[in-house]
PDB file of C-alpha atoms in Angstrom:
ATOM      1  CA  UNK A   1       0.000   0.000   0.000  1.00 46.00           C
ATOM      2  CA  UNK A   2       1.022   3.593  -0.599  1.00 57.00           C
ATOM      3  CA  UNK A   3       2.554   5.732   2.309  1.00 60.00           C
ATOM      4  CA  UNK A   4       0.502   9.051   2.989  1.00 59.00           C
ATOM      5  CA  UNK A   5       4.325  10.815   1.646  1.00 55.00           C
ATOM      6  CA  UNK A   6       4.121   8.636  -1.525  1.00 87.00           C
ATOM      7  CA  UNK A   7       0.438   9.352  -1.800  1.00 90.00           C
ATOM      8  CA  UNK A   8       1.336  13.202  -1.837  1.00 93.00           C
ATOM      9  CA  UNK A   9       3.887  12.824  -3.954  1.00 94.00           C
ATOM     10  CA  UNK A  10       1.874  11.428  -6.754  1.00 95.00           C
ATOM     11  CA  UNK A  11      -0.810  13.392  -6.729  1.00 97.00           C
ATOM     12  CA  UNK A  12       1.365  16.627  -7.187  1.00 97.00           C
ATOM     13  CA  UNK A  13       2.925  14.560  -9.862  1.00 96.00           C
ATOM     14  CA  UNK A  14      -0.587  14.077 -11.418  1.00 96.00           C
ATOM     15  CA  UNK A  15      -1.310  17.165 -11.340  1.00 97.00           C
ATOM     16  CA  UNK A  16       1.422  18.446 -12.672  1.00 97.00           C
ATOM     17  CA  UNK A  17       0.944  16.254 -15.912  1.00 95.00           C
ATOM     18  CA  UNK A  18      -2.010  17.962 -17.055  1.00 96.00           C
ATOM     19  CA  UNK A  19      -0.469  21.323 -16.532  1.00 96.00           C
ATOM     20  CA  UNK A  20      -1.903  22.063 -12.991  1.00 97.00           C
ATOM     21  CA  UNK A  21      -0.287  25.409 -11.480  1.00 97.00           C
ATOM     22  CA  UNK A  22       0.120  27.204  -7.497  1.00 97.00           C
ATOM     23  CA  UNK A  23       0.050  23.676  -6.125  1.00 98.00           C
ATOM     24  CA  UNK A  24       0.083  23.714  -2.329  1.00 97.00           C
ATOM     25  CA  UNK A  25       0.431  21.136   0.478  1.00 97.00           C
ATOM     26  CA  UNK A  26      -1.111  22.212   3.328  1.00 96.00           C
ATOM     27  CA  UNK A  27      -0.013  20.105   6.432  1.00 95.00           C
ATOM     28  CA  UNK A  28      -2.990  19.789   8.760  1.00 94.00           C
ATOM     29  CA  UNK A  29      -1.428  17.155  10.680  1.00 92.00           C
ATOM     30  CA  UNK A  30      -0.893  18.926  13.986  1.00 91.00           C
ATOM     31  CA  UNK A  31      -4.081  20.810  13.805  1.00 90.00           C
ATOM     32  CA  UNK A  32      -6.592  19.735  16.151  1.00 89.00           C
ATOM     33  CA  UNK A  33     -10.207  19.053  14.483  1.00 87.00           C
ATOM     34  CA  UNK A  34      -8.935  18.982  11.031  1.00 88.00           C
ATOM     35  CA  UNK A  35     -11.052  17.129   8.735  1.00 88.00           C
ATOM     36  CA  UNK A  36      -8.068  15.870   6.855  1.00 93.00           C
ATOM     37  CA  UNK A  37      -4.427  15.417   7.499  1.00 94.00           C
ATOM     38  CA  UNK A  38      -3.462  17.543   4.303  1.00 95.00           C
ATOM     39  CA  UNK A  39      -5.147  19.566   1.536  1.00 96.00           C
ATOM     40  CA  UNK A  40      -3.140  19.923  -1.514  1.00 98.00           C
ATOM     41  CA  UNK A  41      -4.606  22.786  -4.010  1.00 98.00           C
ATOM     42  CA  UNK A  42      -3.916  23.664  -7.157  1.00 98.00           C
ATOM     43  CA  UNK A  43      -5.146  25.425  -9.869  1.00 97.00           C
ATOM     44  CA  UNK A  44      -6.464  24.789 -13.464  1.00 97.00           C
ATOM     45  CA  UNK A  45      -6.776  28.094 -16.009  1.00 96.00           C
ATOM     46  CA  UNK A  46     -10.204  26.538 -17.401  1.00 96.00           C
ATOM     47  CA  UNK A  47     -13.366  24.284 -16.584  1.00 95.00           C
ATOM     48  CA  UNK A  48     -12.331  21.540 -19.334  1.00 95.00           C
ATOM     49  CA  UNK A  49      -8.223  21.997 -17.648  1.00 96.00           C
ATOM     50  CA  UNK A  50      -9.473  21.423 -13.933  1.00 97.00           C
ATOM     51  CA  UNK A  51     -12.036  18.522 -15.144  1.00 95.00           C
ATOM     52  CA  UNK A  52      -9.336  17.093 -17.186  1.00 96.00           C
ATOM     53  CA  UNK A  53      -6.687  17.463 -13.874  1.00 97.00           C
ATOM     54  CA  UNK A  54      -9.182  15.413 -11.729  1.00 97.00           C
ATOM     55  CA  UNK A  55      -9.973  12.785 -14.083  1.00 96.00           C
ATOM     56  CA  UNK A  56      -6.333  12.239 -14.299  1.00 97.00           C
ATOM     57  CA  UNK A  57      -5.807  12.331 -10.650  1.00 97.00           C
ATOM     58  CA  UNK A  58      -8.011   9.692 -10.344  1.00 96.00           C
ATOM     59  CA  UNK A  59      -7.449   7.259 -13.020  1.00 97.00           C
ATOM     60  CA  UNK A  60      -3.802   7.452 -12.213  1.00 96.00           C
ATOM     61  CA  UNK A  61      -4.044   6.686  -8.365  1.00 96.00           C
ATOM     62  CA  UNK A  62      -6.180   4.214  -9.317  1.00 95.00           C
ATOM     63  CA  UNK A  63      -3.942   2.549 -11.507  1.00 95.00           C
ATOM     64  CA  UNK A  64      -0.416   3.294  -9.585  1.00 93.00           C
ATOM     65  CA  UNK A  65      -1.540   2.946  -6.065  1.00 92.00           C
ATOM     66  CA  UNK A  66      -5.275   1.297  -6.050  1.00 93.00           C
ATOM     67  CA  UNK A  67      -6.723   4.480  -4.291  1.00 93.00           C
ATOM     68  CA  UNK A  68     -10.000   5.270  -5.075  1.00 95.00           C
ATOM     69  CA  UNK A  69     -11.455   8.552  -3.643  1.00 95.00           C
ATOM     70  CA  UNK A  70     -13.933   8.097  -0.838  1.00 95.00           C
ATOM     71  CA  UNK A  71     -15.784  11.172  -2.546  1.00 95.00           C
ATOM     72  CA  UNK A  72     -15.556  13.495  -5.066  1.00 95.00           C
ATOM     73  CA  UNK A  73     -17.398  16.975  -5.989  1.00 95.00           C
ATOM     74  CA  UNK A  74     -17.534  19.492  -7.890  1.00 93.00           C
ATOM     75  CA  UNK A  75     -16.741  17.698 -11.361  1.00 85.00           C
ATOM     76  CA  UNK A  76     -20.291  18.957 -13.047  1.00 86.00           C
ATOM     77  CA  UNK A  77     -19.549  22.501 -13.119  1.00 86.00           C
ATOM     78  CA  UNK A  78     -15.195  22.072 -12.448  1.00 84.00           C
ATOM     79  CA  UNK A  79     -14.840  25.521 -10.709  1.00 93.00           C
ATOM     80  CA  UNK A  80     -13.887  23.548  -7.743  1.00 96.00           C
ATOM     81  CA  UNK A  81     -13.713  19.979  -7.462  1.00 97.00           C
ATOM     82  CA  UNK A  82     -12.685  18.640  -4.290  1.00 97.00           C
ATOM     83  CA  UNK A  83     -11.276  14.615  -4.059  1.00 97.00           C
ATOM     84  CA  UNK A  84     -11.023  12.777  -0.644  1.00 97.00           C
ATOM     85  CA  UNK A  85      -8.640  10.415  -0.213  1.00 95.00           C
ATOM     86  CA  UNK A  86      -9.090   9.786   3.247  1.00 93.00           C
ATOM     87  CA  UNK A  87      -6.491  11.516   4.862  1.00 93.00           C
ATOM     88  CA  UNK A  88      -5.631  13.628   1.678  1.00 96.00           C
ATOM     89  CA  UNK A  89      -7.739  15.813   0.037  1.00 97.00           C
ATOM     90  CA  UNK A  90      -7.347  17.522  -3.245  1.00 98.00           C
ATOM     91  CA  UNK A  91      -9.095  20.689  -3.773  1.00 98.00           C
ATOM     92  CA  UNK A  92      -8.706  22.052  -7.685  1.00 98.00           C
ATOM     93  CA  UNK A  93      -9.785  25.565  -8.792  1.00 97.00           C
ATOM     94  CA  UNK A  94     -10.072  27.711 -11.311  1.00 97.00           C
ATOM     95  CA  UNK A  95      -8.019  31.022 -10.255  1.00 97.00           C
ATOM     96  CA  UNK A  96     -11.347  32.884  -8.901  1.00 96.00           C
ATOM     97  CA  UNK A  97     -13.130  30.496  -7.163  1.00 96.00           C
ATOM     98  CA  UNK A  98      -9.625  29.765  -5.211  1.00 96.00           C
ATOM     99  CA  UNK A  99      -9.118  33.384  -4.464  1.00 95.00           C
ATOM    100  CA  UNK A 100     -13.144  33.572  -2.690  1.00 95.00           C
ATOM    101  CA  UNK A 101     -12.454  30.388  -0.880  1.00 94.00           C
ATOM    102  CA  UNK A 102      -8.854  31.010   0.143  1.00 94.00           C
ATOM    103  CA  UNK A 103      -8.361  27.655   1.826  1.00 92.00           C
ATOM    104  CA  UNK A 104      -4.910  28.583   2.152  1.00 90.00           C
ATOM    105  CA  UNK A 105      -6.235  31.558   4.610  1.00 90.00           C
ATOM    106  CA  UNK A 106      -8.579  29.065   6.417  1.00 87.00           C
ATOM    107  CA  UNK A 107      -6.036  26.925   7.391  1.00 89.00           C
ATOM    108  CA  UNK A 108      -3.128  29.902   8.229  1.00 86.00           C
ATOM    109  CA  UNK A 109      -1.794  27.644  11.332  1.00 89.00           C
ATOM    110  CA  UNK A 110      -1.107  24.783   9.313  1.00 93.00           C
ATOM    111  CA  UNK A 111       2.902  24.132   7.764  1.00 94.00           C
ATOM    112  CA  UNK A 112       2.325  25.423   4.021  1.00 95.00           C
ATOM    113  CA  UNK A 113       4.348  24.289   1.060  1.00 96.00           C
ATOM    114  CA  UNK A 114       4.226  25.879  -2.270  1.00 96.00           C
ATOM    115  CA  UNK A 115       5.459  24.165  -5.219  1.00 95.00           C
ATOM    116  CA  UNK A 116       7.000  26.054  -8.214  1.00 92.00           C
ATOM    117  CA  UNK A 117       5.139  25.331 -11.789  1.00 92.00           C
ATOM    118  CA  UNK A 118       7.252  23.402 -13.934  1.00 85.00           C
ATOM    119  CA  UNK A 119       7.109  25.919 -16.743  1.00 78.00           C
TER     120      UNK A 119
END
């Protein structure tokens, strides 16, 4: 089975095949209450880009790891579609709909990791 670190890892690396951008880990480990032990967010620049980022996500955990997501939303209208993987969850946005939620600012006591876009 996959570790929660390998699980991360892939799922930035998923991401980051269809072109995903801003990726963040949030670390929610050591917050008490969380709902999750991590969120990682990211960012698609259109509806058919952040559909096409979590169809990706989760045919390829699926095939690399055998995780299927507990639950997913958001996929109809793909201004938001969150995926949780138990103790991960992947929230992906288009730029707008991440600024008016700003998870990042929810969750400001957490360890936060950016990751650089690969382009």
């Amino acid at each position: 089975m996959t570790s929660q670190l390998d699980s991360r890892e892939l799922i930035i690396d998923s991401i980051r095949d269809r072109k995903g951008r801003a990726i963040t880990l949030v670390d929610l480990e050591h917050i008490p209450g969380a709902s999750a032990r991590a969120f990682i967010i990211a960012e698609g620049s259109s509806v058919t880009q952040v559909g096409a980022i979590a169809d990706h996500l989760r045919d390829r955990l699926l095939e690399d790891a055998g995780l299927k997501p507990f639950n997913a939303d958001g996929r109809q209208n793909a201004e938001w579609v969150v995926m949780d993987y138990g103790d991960i969850w992947v929230h992906i946005f288009l730029p707008e709909a991440r600024q008016r939620y700003n998870l990042e600012e929810l969750w400001s006591d957490a360890a936060i990791t950016d990751y650089p876009d690969l382009d």
